[in-house]
Coordinates of C-alpha atoms in Angstrom, one line a residue:
M1 CA 83.4 135.2 107.8
S2 CA 81.7 133.9 104.6
D3 CA 78.3 135.2 104.1
E4 CA 77.3 132.0 102.6
K5 CA 74.1 130.0 104.3
P6 CA 74.6 126.8 104.2
V7 CA 72.7 124.6 101.5
T8 CA 70.1 122.5 103.4
P9 CA 69.8 119.0 101.3
A10 CA 66.6 118.6 99.1
K11 CA 64.1 115.6 100.7
P12 CA 63.6 112.8 98.7
E13 CA 60.4 113.1 97.1
P14 CA 58.2 110.0 98.3
P15 CA 57.9 106.8 96.0
E16 CA 54.2 106.9 93.5
P17 CA 52.5 104.2 95.1
Q18 CA 52.0 101.0 93.3
T19 CA 48.3 100.2 90.2
P20 CA 47.9 96.6 92.7
T21 CA 47.4 94.1 89.8
P22 CA 43.7 93.0 89.4
M23 CA 43.0 89.7 89.9
P24 CA 41.6 87.4 86.7
K25 CA 37.8 87.9 86.2
P26 CA 36.4 84.0 86.3
R27 CA 36.0 82.1 83.2
T28 CA 31.9 82.2 82.7
P29 CA 31.2 80.0 80.3
N30 CA 30.1 80.1 76.6
L31 CA 27.0 79.0 76.1
A32 CA 27.2 79.7 72.6
L33 CA 29.9 77.8 71.5
R34 CA 28.7 75.2 73.8
R35 CA 25.7 74.7 71.6
L36 CA 27.4 75.4 67.9
R37 CA 29.6 72.3 69.1
A38 CA 26.4 70.0 70.3
G39 CA 25.1 71.1 66.7
F40 CA 28.1 69.9 64.7
K41 CA 28.9 66.0 66.8
P42 CA 26.7 63.9 64.9
S43 CA 24.0 61.3 66.0
R44 CA 24.2 57.8 64.7
G45 CA 21.2 58.6 63.0
Q46 CA 22.7 61.6 61.2
A47 CA 25.3 59.7 60.2
I48 CA 23.5 57.5 58.8
V49 CA 21.3 59.7 56.7
A50 CA 25.1 61.3 55.4
V51 CA 26.2 58.1 54.3
V52 CA 23.1 57.3 52.1
L53 CA 23.0 61.0 50.8
A54 CA 27.2 60.5 49.6
L55 CA 26.1 57.2 47.9
V56 CA 22.9 58.5 46.2
A57 CA 25.1 61.9 45.1
C58 CA 27.9 58.6 43.5
V59 CA 25.4 57.0 41.5
A60 CA 23.8 60.7 40.3
V61 CA 27.1 61.2 38.7
V62 CA 28.4 57.9 37.7
Q63 CA 24.7 57.8 36.0
V64 CA 25.4 61.2 34.3
R65 CA 28.7 60.6 32.6
V66 CA 27.3 57.1 31.1
N67 CA 24.6 58.8 30.2
R68 CA 27.0 60.9 28.5
A69 CA 29.3 58.1 27.4
D70 CA 26.6 56.1 26.0
D71 CA 25.4 60.0 23.9
G72 CA 27.7 58.4 20.9
Y73 CA 25.0 59.4 17.9
Q74 CA 24.4 63.1 18.9
N75 CA 27.2 63.8 17.0
A76 CA 26.8 61.3 13.5
R77 CA 26.1 62.6 10.9
R78 CA 21.9 61.9 9.1
E79 CA 23.0 60.1 6.2
D80 CA 25.2 57.8 9.7
L81 CA 21.8 57.5 11.8
I82 CA 19.6 57.0 8.6
A83 CA 22.2 53.8 7.4
I84 CA 22.2 52.5 11.1
L85 CA 18.3 52.5 11.5
D86 CA 18.0 50.7 7.9
G87 CA 21.0 48.3 9.9
L88 CA 18.5 47.8 13.1
G89 CA 15.3 47.3 11.3
Q90 CA 16.4 44.5 8.9
N91 CA 17.7 42.5 11.8
T92 CA 14.4 43.4 13.5
R93 CA 12.5 42.3 10.1
R94 CA 15.0 39.2 10.5
L95 CA 14.4 38.1 14.0
E96 CA 10.9 38.2 13.2
S97 CA 11.1 35.6 10.6
E98 CA 12.7 33.7 12.9
I99 CA 9.9 33.9 15.7
A100 CA 7.1 33.0 12.6
D101 CA 9.1 30.6 11.4
L102 CA 9.1 28.5 14.7
E103 CA 5.6 29.6 15.9
E104 CA 4.7 27.8 12.4
R105 CA 6.6 25.0 13.1
K106 CA 6.0 24.4 16.6
N107 CA 2.0 25.1 15.5
S108 CA 2.7 22.4 13.3
L109 CA 4.4 19.8 15.9
S110 CA 1.1 20.6 18.3
S111 CA -1.9 19.5 15.1
S112 CA -0.3 17.2 13.1
A113 CA -1.2 14.0 12.9
D114 CA 2.1 12.0 12.3
K115 CA 3.9 14.4 14.3
A116 CA 6.8 12.0 13.7
Q117 CA 7.8 12.2 10.4
T118 CA 6.1 16.6 10.6
A119 CA 9.2 16.5 13.2
R120 CA 12.1 14.4 10.7
D121 CA 11.0 17.2 8.4
Q122 CA 11.1 20.2 10.6
A123 CA 14.9 18.7 11.4
E124 CA 16.2 18.1 8.0
A125 CA 14.7 21.3 7.3
Q126 CA 16.8 23.1 10.1
V127 CA 19.6 20.7 8.9
R128 CA 19.8 22.1 5.5
T129 CA 20.0 25.8 7.3
L130 CA 22.6 25.0 9.4
G131 CA 25.1 23.8 6.8
I132 CA 24.4 27.0 5.0
L133 CA 25.6 29.0 7.8
A134 CA 28.8 26.7 8.3
G135 CA 29.0 27.0 4.6
T136 CA 29.0 23.0 3.9
L137 CA 25.8 23.2 2.0
P138 CA 25.8 25.7 -1.2
A139 CA 23.5 28.5 -1.2
Q140 CA 21.5 31.1 -3.7
G141 CA 19.5 34.1 -3.3
P142 CA 19.7 37.6 -3.9
G143 CA 22.6 39.6 -3.0
V144 CA 24.9 41.2 -3.9
R145 CA 28.9 41.3 -6.6
I146 CA 31.7 43.9 -4.4
T147 CA 34.5 44.1 -6.8
L148 CA 37.9 44.6 -5.3
N149 CA 40.7 46.1 -7.5
D150 CA 44.2 46.1 -5.9
P151 CA 46.2 47.2 -8.4
Q152 CA 49.3 48.8 -6.3
G153 CA 48.9 46.0 -3.4
K154 CA 48.1 48.3 0.0
M155 CA 45.0 45.9 0.5
T156 CA 45.6 44.3 3.7
S157 CA 43.5 40.8 5.6
S158 CA 42.3 43.6 7.9
N159 CA 40.7 45.5 5.3
L160 CA 38.9 42.2 3.6
L161 CA 37.9 41.1 7.4
D162 CA 36.4 44.8 7.9
A163 CA 34.2 44.5 4.7
I164 CA 32.9 40.8 5.7
E165 CA 32.0 42.3 8.7
E166 CA 30.4 45.4 7.4
L167 CA 28.6 42.9 5.2
R168 CA 27.9 40.2 8.4
D169 CA 27.0 43.3 10.5
A170 CA 23.8 44.5 7.6
G171 CA 22.1 40.8 7.7
A172 CA 24.6 38.5 5.1
E173 CA 23.8 35.3 5.2
A174 CA 26.5 33.0 2.8
I175 CA 29.9 34.7 1.5
Q176 CA 32.2 33.4 -0.7
I177 CA 35.7 34.8 -2.0
N178 CA 36.2 34.6 -5.2
G179 CA 34.7 31.4 -5.7
Q180 CA 37.4 29.6 -3.9
V181 CA 36.7 30.5 0.0
R182 CA 33.2 30.6 1.4
V183 CA 33.6 32.2 4.4
V184 CA 32.7 31.1 7.4
A185 CA 31.8 32.0 12.0
S186 CA 35.8 30.4 12.1
T187 CA 37.5 31.8 8.7
D188 CA 40.7 33.7 9.7
F189 CA 42.4 36.1 7.1
V190 CA 46.2 36.7 7.4
D191 CA 48.7 38.8 5.3
D192 CA 50.4 36.9 2.4
A193 CA 51.9 39.7 -0.3
P194 CA 51.1 40.1 -2.3
G195 CA 47.6 38.9 -1.8
I196 CA 45.7 37.8 1.2
G197 CA 45.5 34.4 2.2
I198 CA 42.5 32.8 3.4
D199 CA 42.0 30.1 5.3
G200 CA 45.3 28.6 3.9
Q201 CA 44.1 29.4 0.6
K202 CA 45.7 32.9 -1.1
V203 CA 43.7 34.8 -2.8
N204 CA 45.1 37.7 -5.0
S205 CA 43.6 41.0 -6.6
P206 CA 41.1 41.4 -7.4
Y207 CA 39.3 40.3 -4.4
V208 CA 35.3 39.3 -5.9
I209 CA 33.0 38.8 -2.3
E210 CA 29.8 37.8 -3.1
A211 CA 26.8 37.7 -0.6
I212 CA 23.3 36.3 0.5
G213 CA 20.9 38.8 1.8
E214 CA 18.5 41.6 1.1
S215 CA 21.0 43.3 -1.5
H216 CA 20.1 47.0 -0.5
N217 CA 21.1 46.6 3.0
L218 CA 24.4 44.7 1.5
A219 CA 25.0 46.9 -1.1
E220 CA 24.1 50.4 0.9
A221 CA 26.6 48.6 4.1
A222 CA 29.1 48.4 1.1
N223 CA 29.2 51.9 0.5
F224 CA 29.0 53.0 3.6
P225 CA 30.4 56.1 4.5
G226 CA 34.2 56.2 5.8
G227 CA 33.4 51.7 5.0
L228 CA 34.8 49.4 2.3
V229 CA 34.5 51.7 -0.9
S230 CA 36.0 55.0 1.1
E231 CA 38.5 52.9 2.5
V232 CA 39.8 50.7 -1.2
T233 CA 38.8 54.0 -3.6
G234 CA 40.7 56.2 -0.5
P235 CA 44.7 57.2 -0.1
Q236 CA 45.6 54.1 2.1
V237 CA 44.8 51.9 -0.8
G238 CA 44.5 54.1 -4.0
G239 CA 41.9 51.0 -5.1
T240 CA 38.5 50.5 -7.0
A241 CA 35.5 49.2 -5.6
E242 CA 32.3 47.8 -7.4
V243 CA 29.3 47.0 -5.9
N244 CA 26.0 45.1 -8.2
E245 CA 23.0 44.4 -6.5
L246 CA 21.7 41.1 -8.0
E247 CA 18.4 38.8 -8.0
T248 CA 20.0 35.7 -8.0
V249 CA 23.5 35.2 -5.9
A250 CA 25.0 31.6 -6.5
I251 CA 27.5 30.5 -3.8
T252 CA 29.1 27.3 -4.6
A253 CA 32.4 26.9 -2.2
L254 CA 31.6 24.8 0.6
H255 CA 33.4 24.8 3.7
A256 CA 35.5 21.4 5.3
P257 CA 35.0 21.8 8.9
E258 CA 37.6 20.5 10.9
E259 CA 37.3 18.1 14.0
H260 CA 37.1 19.9 18.0
R261 CA 39.7 18.8 19.4
Y262 CA 37.8 20.2 23.2
A263 CA 34.2 21.3 22.4
R264 CA 31.6 19.0 22.8
P265 CA 27.7 19.3 22.4
A266 CA 26.7 19.8 25.8
P267 CA 23.6 17.1 27.3
S268 CA 19.9 17.9 27.2
P269 CA 19.0 19.6 30.1
T270 CA 16.7 17.6 32.1
K271 CA 12.9 18.9 33.0

């Protein structure tokens, strides 16, 4: 017989008790979040105020941009500003003179015994003035004579038109070119090399521009930096320019008016 003892099987260990799953806690309302959301929900009055503020901001931005865009003289040179002020001063004096003339006419008509004759005299004077402006009557007065030489034939109609516009801006009242073409509001300039066509007439170098007005202002307009003289004597044209102030300039070239096809005088307003 064997001395071995029978092996007693090990008792299985009892299973560990399972941890119970905790029950979900009921959610408590977040009062702070609700108040925050309520604060961001604008009322009708708040919405109107917001729209008004947005419009004011847009207008302010646009105004600032307009102010910056209009500030074109900030970087202008001192000489340019002086020339601009001279031109404005000349226009102001001319307008003041016209106002004084109109007031004198009004007083003359009011105080004259023969109002009909006074009205006729004033009408005739007005016709003469309009005839000078329209180029149908000769004129004389102080002004300038500008002689432009273009030996290389590089001047174009735009160069001559720029010269006329500068003189008009300076207060020129009557202008003629080479003694043969009267410049009026309807005058056209076209390239017709060699030379320039003005109202159907060909004009060649040298171009002599005569203008009646305040001679000093007209000369300053021609000699303005970057203006007529600078343009003609520069490398683009390579010509010469001479500006003379004269006590008397006689303009004899006349403009032949054309009958208007479409424009008609408007009827006088009834009172």
